[in-house]
Short mmCIF file of C-alpha atoms in Angstrom, two decimals:
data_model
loop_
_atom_site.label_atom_id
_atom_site.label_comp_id
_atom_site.label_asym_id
_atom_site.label_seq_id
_atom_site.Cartn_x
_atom_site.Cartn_y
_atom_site.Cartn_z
CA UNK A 628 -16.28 24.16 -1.77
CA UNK A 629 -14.07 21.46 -0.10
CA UNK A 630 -15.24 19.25 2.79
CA UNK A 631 -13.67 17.69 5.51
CA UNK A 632 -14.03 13.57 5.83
CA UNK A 633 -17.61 13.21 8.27
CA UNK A 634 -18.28 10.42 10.82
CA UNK A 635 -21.37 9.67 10.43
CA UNK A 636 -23.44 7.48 13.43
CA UNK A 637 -26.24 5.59 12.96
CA UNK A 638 -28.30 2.05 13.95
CA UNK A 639 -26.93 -0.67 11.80
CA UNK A 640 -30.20 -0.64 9.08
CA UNK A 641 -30.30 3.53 8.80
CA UNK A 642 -26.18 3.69 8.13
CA UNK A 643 -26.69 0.90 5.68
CA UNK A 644 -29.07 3.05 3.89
CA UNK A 645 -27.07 6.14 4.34
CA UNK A 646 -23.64 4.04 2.49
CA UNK A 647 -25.73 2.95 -0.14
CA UNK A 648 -26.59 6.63 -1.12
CA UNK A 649 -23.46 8.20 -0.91
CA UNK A 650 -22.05 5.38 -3.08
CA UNK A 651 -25.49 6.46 -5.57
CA UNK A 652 -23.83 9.85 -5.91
CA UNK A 653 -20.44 9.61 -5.97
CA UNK A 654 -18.44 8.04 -9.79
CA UNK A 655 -17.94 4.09 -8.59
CA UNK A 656 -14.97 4.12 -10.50
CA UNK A 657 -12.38 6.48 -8.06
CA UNK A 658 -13.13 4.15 -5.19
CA UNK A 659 -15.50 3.43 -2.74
CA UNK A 660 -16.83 6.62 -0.82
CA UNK A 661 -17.53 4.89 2.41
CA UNK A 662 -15.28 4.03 5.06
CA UNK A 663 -16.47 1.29 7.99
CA UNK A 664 -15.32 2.30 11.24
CA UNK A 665 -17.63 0.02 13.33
CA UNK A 666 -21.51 -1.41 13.29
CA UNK A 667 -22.83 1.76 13.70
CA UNK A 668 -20.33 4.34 12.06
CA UNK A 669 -18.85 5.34 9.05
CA UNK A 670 -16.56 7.83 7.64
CA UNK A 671 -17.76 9.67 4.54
CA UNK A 672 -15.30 10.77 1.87
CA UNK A 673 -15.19 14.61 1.09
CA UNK A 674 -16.49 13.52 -2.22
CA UNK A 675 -19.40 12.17 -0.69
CA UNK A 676 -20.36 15.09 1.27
CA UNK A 677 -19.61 17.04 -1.52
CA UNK A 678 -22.47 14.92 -3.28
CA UNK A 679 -24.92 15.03 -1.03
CA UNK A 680 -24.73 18.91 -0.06
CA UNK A 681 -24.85 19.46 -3.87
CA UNK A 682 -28.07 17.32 -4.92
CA UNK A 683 -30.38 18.06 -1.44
CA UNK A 684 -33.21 19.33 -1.81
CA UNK A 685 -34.09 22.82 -1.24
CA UNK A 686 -36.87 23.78 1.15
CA UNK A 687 -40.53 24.98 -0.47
CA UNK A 688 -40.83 28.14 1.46
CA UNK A 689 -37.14 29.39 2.12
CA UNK A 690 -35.26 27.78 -1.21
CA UNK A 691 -32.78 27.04 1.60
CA UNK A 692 -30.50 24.21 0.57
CA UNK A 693 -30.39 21.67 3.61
CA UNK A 694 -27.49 21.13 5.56
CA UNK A 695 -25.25 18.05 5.71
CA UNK A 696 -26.04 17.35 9.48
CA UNK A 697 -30.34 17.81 8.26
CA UNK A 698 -29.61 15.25 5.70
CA UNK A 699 -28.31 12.86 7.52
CA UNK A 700 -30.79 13.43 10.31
CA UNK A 701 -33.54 13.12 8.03
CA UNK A 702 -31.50 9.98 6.89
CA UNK A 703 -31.90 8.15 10.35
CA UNK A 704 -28.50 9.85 11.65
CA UNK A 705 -27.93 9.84 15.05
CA UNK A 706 -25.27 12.21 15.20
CA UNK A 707 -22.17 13.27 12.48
CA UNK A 708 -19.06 15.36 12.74
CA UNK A 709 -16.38 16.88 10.72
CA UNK A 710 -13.15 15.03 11.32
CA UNK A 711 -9.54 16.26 11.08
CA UNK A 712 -6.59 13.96 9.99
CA UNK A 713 -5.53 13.35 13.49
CA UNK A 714 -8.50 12.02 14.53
CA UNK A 715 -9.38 9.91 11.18
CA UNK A 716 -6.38 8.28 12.11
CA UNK A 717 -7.31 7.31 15.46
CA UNK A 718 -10.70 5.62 14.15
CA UNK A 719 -8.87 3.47 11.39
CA UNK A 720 -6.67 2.54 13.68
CA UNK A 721 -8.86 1.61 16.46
CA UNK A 722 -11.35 -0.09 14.06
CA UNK A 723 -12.38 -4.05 15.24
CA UNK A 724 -12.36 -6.22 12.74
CA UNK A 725 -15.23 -8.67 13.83
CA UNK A 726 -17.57 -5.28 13.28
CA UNK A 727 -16.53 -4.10 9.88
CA UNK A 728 -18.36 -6.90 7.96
CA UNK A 729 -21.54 -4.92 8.94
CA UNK A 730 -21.38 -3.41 6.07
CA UNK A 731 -20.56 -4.87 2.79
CA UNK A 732 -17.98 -3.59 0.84
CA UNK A 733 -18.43 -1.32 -3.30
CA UNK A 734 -17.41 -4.11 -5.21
CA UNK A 735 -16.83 -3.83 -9.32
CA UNK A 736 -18.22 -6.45 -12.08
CA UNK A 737 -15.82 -8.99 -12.58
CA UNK A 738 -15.64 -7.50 -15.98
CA UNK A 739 -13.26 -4.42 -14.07
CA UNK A 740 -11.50 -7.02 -12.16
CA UNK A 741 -10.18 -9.65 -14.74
CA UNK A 742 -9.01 -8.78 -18.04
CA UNK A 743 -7.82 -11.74 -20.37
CA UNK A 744 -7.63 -13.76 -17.23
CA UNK A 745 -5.23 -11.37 -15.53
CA UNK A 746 -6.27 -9.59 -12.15
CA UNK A 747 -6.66 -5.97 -14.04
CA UNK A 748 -4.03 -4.45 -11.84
CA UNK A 749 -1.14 -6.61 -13.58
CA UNK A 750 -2.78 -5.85 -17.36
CA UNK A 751 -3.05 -1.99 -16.03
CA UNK A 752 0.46 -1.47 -15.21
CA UNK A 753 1.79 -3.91 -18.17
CA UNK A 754 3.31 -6.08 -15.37
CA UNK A 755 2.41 -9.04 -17.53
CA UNK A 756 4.30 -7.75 -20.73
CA UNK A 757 7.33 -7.09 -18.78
CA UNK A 758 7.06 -10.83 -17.46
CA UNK A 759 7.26 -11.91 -21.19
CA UNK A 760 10.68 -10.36 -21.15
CA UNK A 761 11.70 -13.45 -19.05
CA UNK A 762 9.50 -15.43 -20.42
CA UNK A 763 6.46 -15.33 -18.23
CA UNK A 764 5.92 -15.12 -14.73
CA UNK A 765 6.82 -19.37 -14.14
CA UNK A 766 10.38 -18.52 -15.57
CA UNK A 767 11.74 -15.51 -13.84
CA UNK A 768 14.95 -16.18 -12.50
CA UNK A 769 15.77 -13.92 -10.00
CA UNK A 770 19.74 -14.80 -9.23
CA UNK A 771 20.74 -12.36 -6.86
CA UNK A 772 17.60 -10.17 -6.55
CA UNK A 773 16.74 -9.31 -3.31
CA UNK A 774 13.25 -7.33 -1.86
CA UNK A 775 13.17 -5.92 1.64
CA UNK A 776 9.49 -5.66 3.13
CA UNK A 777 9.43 -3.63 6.50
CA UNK A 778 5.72 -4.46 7.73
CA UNK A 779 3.48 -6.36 10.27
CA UNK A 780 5.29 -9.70 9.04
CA UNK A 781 4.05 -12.60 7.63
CA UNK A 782 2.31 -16.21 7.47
CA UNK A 783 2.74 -19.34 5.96
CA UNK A 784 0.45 -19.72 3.35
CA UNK A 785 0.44 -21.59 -0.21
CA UNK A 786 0.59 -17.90 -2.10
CA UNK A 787 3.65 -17.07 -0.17
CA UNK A 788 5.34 -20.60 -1.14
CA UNK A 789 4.40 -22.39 1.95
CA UNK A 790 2.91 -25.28 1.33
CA UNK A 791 0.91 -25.25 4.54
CA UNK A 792 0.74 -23.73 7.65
CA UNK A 793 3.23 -25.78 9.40
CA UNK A 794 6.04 -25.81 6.30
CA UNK A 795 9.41 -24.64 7.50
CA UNK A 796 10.57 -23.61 4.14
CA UNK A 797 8.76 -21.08 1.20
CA UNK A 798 11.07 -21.20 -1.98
CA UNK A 799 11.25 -17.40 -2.11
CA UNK A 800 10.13 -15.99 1.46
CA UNK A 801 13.79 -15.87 2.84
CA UNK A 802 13.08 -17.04 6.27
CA UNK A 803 17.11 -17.26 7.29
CA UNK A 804 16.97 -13.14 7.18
CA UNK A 805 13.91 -12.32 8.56
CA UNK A 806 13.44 -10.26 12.16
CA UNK A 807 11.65 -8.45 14.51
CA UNK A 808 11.97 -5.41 15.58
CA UNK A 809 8.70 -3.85 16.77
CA UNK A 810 9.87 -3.68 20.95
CA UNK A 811 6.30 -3.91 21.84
CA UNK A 812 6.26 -7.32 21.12
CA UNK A 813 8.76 -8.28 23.51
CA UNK A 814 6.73 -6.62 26.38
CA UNK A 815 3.83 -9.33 27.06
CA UNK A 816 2.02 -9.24 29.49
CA UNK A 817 -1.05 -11.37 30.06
CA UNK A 818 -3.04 -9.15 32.82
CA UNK A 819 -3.22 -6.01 30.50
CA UNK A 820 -3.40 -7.91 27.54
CA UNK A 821 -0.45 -6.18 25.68
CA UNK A 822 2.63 -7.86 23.79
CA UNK A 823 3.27 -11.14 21.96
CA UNK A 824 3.67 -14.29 23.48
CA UNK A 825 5.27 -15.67 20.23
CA UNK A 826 7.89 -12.77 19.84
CA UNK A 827 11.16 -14.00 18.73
CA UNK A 828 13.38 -11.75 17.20
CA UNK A 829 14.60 -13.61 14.81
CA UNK A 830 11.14 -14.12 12.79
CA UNK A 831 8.82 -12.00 11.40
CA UNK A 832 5.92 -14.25 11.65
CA UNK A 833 2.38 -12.33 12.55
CA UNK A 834 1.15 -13.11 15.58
CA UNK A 835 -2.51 -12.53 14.16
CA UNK A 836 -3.49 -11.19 17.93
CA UNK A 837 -6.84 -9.46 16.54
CA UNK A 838 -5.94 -6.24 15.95
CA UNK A 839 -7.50 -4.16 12.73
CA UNK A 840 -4.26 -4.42 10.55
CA UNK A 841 -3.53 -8.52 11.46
CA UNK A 842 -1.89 -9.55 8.36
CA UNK A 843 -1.29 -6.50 6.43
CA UNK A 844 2.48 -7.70 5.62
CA UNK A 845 1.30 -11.06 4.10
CA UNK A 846 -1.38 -8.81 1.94
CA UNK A 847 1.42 -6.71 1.25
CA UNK A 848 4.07 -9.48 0.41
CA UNK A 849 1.76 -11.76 -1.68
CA UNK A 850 1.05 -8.30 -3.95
CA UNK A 851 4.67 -8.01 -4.36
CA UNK A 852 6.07 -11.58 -4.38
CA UNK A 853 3.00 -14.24 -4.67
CA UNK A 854 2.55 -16.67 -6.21
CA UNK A 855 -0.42 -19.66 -6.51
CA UNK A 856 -1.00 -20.75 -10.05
CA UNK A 857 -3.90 -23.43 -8.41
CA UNK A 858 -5.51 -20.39 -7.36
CA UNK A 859 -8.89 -20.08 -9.15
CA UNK A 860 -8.20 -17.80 -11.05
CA UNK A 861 -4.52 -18.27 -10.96
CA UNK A 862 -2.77 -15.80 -8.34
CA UNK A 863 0.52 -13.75 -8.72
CA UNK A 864 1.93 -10.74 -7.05
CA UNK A 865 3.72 -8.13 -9.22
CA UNK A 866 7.34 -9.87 -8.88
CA UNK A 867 6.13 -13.84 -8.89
CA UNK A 868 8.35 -15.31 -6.55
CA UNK A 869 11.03 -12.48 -5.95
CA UNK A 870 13.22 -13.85 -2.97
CA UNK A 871 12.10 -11.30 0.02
CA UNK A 872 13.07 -10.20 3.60
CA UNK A 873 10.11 -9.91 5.69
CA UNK A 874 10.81 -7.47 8.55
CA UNK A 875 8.37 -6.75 11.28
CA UNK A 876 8.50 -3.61 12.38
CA UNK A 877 4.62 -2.95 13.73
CA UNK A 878 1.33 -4.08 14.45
CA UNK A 879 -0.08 -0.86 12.42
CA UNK A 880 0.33 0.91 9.26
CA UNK A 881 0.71 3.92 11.58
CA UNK A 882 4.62 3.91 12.44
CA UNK A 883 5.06 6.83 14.53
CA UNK A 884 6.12 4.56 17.81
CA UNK A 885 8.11 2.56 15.33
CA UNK A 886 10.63 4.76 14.05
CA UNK A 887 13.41 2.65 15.99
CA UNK A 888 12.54 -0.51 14.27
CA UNK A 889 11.68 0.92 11.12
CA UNK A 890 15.71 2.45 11.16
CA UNK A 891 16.82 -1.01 12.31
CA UNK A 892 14.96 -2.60 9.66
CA UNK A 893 16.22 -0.56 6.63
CA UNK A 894 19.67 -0.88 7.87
CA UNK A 895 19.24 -5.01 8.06
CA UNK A 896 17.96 -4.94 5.04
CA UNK A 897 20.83 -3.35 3.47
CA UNK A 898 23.43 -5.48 5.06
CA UNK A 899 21.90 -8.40 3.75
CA UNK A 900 21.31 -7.63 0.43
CA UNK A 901 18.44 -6.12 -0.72
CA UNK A 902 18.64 -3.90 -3.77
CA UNK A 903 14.96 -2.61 -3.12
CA UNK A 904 12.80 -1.68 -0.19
CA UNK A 905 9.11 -1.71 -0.32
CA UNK A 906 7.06 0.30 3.01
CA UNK A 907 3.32 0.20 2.94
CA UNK A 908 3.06 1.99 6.46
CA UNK A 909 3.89 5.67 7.27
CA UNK A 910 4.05 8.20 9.83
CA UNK A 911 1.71 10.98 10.00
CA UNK A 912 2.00 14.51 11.72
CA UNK A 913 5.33 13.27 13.28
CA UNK A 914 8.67 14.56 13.15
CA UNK A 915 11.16 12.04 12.09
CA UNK A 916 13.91 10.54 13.85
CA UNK A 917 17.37 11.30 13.00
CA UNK A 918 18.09 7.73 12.92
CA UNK A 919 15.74 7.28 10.31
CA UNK A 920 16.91 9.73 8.17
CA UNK A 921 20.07 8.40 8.48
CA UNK A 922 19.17 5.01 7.51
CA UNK A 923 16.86 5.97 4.34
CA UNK A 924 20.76 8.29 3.65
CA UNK A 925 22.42 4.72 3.72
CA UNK A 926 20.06 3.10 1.35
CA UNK A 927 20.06 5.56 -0.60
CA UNK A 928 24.07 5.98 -0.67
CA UNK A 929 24.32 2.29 -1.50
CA UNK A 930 22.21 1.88 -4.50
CA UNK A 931 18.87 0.42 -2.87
CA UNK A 932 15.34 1.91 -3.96
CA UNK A 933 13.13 2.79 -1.23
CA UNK A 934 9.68 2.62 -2.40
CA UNK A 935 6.81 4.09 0.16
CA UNK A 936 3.28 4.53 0.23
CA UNK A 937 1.74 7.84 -0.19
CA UNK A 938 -1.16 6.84 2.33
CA UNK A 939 -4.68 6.93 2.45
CA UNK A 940 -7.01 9.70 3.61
CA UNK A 941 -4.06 11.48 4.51
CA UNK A 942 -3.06 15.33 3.55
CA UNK A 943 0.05 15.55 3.42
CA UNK A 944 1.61 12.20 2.30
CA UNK A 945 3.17 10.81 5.20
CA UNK A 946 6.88 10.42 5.91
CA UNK A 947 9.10 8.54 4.71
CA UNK A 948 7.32 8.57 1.61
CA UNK A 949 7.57 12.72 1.81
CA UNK A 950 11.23 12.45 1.85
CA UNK A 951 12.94 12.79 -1.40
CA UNK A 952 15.41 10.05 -1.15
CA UNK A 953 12.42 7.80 -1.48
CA UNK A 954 10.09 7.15 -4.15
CA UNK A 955 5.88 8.00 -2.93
CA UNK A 956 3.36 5.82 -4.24
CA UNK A 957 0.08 7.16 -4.73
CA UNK A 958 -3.17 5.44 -5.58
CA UNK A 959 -4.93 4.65 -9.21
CA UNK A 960 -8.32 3.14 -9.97
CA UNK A 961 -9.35 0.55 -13.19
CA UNK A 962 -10.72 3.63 -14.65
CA UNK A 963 -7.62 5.46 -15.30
CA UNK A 964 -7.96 8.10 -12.17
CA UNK A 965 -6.69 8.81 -9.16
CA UNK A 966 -8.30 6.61 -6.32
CA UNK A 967 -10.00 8.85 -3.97
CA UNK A 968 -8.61 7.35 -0.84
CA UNK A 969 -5.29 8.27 -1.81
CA UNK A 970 -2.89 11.02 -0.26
CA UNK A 971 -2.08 13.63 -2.97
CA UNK A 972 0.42 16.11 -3.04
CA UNK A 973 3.86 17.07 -4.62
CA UNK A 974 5.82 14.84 -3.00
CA UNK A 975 4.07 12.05 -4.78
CA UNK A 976 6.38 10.38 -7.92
CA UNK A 977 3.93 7.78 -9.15
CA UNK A 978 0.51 6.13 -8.74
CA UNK A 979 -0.08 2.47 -9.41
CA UNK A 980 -3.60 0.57 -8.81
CA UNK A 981 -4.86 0.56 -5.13
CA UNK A 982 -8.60 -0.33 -5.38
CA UNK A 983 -9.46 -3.21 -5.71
CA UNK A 984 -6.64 -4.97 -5.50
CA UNK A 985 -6.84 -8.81 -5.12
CA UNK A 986 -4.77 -10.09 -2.64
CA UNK A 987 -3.75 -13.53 -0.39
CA UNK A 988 -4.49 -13.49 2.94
CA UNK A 989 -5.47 -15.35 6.28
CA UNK A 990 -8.57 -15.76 7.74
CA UNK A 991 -9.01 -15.67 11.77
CA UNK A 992 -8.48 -19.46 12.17
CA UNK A 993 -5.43 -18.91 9.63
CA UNK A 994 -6.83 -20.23 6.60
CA UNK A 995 -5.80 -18.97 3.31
CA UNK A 996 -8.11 -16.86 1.54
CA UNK A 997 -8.24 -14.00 -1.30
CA UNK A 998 -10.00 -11.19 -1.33
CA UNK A 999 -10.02 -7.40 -2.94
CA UNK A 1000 -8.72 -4.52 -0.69
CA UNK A 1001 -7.56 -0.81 -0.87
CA UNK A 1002 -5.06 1.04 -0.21
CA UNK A 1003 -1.90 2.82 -1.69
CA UNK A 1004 -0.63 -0.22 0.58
CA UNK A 1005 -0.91 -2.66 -2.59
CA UNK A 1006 0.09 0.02 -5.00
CA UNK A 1007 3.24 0.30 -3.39
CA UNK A 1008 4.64 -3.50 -4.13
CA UNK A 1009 3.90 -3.01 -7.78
CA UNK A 1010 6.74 -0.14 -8.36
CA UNK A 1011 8.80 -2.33 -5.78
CA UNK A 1012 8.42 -5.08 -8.05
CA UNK A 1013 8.78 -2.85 -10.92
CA UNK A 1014 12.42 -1.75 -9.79
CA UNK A 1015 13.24 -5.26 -8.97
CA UNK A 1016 12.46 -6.39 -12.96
CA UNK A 1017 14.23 -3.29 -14.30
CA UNK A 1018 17.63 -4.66 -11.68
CA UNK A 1019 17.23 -7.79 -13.16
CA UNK A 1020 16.93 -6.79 -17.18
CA UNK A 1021 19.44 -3.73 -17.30
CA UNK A 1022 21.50 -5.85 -14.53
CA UNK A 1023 24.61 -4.95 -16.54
CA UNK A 1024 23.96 -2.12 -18.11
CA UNK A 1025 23.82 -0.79 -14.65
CA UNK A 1026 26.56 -1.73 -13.26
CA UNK A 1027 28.91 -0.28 -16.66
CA UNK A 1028 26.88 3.03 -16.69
CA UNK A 1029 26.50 4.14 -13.01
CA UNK A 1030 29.70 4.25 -11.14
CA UNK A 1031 28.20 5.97 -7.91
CA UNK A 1032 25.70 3.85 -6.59
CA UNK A 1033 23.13 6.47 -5.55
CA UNK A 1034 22.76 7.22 -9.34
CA UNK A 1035 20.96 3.78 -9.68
CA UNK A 1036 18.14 5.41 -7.71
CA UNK A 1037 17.49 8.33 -9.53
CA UNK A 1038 18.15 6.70 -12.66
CA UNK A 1039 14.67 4.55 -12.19
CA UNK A 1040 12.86 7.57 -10.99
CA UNK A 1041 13.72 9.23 -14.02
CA UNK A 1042 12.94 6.26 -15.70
CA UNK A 1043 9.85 5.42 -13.59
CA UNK A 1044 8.07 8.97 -13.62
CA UNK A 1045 9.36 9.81 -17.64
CA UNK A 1046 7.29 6.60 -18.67
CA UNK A 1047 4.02 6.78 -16.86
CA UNK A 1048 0.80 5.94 -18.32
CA UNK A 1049 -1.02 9.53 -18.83
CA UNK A 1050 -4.90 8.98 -16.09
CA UNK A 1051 -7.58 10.50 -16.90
CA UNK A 1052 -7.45 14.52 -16.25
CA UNK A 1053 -4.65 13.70 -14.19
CA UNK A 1054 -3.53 16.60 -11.90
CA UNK A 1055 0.22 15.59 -11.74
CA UNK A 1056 1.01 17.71 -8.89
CA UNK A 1057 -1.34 15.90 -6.70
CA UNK A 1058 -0.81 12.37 -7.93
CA UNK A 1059 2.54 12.13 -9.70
CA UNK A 1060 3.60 11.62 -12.90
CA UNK A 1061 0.88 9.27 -14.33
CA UNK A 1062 0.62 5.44 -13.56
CA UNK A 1063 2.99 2.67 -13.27
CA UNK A 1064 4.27 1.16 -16.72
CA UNK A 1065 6.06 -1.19 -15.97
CA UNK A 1066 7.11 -3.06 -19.73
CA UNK A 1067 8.29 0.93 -20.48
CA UNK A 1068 10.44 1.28 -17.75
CA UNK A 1069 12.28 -2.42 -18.61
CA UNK A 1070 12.66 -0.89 -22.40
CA UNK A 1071 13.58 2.83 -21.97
CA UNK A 1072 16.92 3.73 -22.39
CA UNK A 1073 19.19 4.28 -19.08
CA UNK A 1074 19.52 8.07 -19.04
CA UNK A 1075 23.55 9.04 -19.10
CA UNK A 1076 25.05 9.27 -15.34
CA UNK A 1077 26.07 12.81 -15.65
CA UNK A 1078 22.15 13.68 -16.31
CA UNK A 1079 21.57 12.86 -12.67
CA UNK A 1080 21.67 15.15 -9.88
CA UNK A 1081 22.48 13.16 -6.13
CA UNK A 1082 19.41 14.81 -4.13
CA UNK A 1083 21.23 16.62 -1.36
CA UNK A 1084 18.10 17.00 0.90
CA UNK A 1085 19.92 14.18 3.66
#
């Protein structure tokens, strides 16, 4: 039988209790099984429920299996209820930040996490072998490369090649390009505490004003582009030191009201050179502007790879990702599976790791820090990165086989999907063709240009 995600309410000691048994029943190794909303609530995976329903107890006289809502009672519960994808949404995106270290986060041994001194999620996807095609990750030189980021922006810190907080310059973070286009910045207003008293539109810097997804981009960025060898251990993103565009188009990963800026954005992006786009932010249950879909037509009429996330929690994957001019990222775990906060379905190309993914980020005071998170946000970066390597190897070879330019883009999703790593019982109509390889797709041969079909879905 399949469940619904549950919020589940309860005083702070009783929900910690209640967390630590659903993450008892459920396999560790797909991702954690708990999501914090607040102090007192949490979101239960359907694998959780699934759990619990299918190990409680029966009751002596009736051999009636209890309920979900008994269990939890019985569990200190104040109250739980099934939620749809609508409403999910609206508690992750309302979440506080100050209230979600309540309760601590599934963590792995650092035995899961490092592997030869690598984060795992570089020796996974065989990012570090396709680095050795360059010579390692200190000697990549990217020449004309160019990423586009469309996201909440981004902050100076040391991972990002700012040497402080105050440096003008980061040697790859392409500051002379970067914008802002998310309009509600521009409408501050004190009283009703909406807006951004810093917005200028010509920077993408985060205004880190407190809401739940404050500096998602530079999480996001330092996964694609970082790069902090006096990190302890050493740090690098997927693409050490790619030159990037940041462009901030919201202050969620929810983009519905953004559709404006996130058509502006690709269309910068474009004009200024970027060969690749990376999005780790979607809309959900939304129809999508025709300006949109003509912008992601542009891209994908000029040659540049538009890589999205899949999302999380979400059934269906959410748009842009949905739309076959792009390339969906779903989610992958150190165990070879599917990560179970990961939208599934068949619009999904690839998976690539997105729990628990160590990052760079800020702190509230705007300190530096890293940390694990989740997400099909950090899985997205790494096939970014990916088709930023394979531009820079085959740069040539490129150029002398594909004479339309949209045939570059379906030439790495061939590539990209016809190389992935088999997961473990992997149900590729749900999660793509396998998981990110990235040393195959620099060494498989460029499939002949009158292979590829031009998708005609625009």
């Amino acid at each position: 039988m399949a469940y619904p995600f549950h919020l589940v309410v309860a005083y702070p000691k009783k929900l910690r209790k209640i967390a630590k048994h659903a993450r008892k029943l459920v396999d560790s190794r797909n991702g954690d099984p708990v999501i914090a909303i607040s102090s007192m609530r949490i979101v239960l995976t359907p694998a959780a429920v699934g759990e619990i329903v299918d190990q409680a107890p029966t009751e002596d006289v009736t051999g009636r299996r209890l309920s979900f809502d008994e269990l939890m009672a019985r569990m200190g519960a104040e109250s739980t209820s099934p939620l749809g994808p609508a409403r999910l949404s609206e508690l992750l995106a309302a979440r506080e930040p100050a209230e979600l270290g309540a309760l601590p986060r599934q963590e792995l041994d650092e035995s899961d996490l490092i592997r030869d001194g690598w984060d795992w999620h570089l020796k996974e996807t065989r990012l570090v072998e396709a680095w050795d095609v360059f010579g390692g990750p200190e000697n990549i030189d990217w020449k004309d490369i160019r990423v586009g980021q469309m996201d909440t922006g981004f902050r100076r810190i040391p991972a990002l090649g700012f040497e402080n907080a105050d440096s003008p310059r980061s040697g790859f973070v392409l500051t002379d390009f970067d914008r802002n286009f998310l309009p509600s910045d521009f409408q501050y207003d004190p009283l009703q505490g909406v807006g951004n008293p810093f917005a200028n539109e010509f920077s993408a810097e985060d205004p880190m004003l407190g809401g739940p997804f404050d500096g998602h981009g530079t999480r996001t960025g330092s996964v694609l582009a970082g790069y902090d060898p006096a990190a302890n251990p050493p740090y690098y993103g997927a693409a050490p030191r790619v030159p990037y565009i940041p462009v901030r188009i919201s202050d969620s990963v929810l983009i519905n009201h953004a559709q404006e800026g996130l058509a502006r954005a690709i269309e910068h992006l474009v004009r200024n050179g970027c060969s690749v786009l990376t999005l780790s932010m979607g809309m959900v249950l939304t129809l999508i502007d025709e300006r949109v879909r003509k912008a992601i037509d542009y891209a994908y009429e000029q040659g540049v790879i538009l890589v999205c996330a899949a999302g999380n929690t979400w059934d269906p994957v959410v748009a842009p990702a949905r739309l076959r001019r792009t390339i969906a990222v779903g989610g992958s775990t150190p165990a070879h599976t599917p990560w179970n906060g990961s939208s599934f379905g068949t619009e999904v190309d690839i998976s690539a790791p997105a729990w628990p993914v160590r990052r760079a980020s800020v702190d509230r005071k705007g300190r530096p820090t890293y940390a694990h998170g989740d997400g099909t946000s950090f899985a997205t970066p790494a096939v970014a990165a990916t088709a930023a390597l394979w531009l820079l190897h085959r740069d040539r070879e490129i150029d002398a086989t594909y004479p339309l330019k949209w045939q570059r883009v379906e030439a790495f999703k061939r590539l990209l999907t016809s190389t992935a790593q088999p997961g473990e019982n992997w149900n590729t109509r749900q999660y793509g063709a396998g998981i990110l390889d990235a040393k195959a797709v620099l060494q498989a041969d460029l499939p002949a240009a009158d292979t590829l079909l031009e998708d005609r879905s625009a």
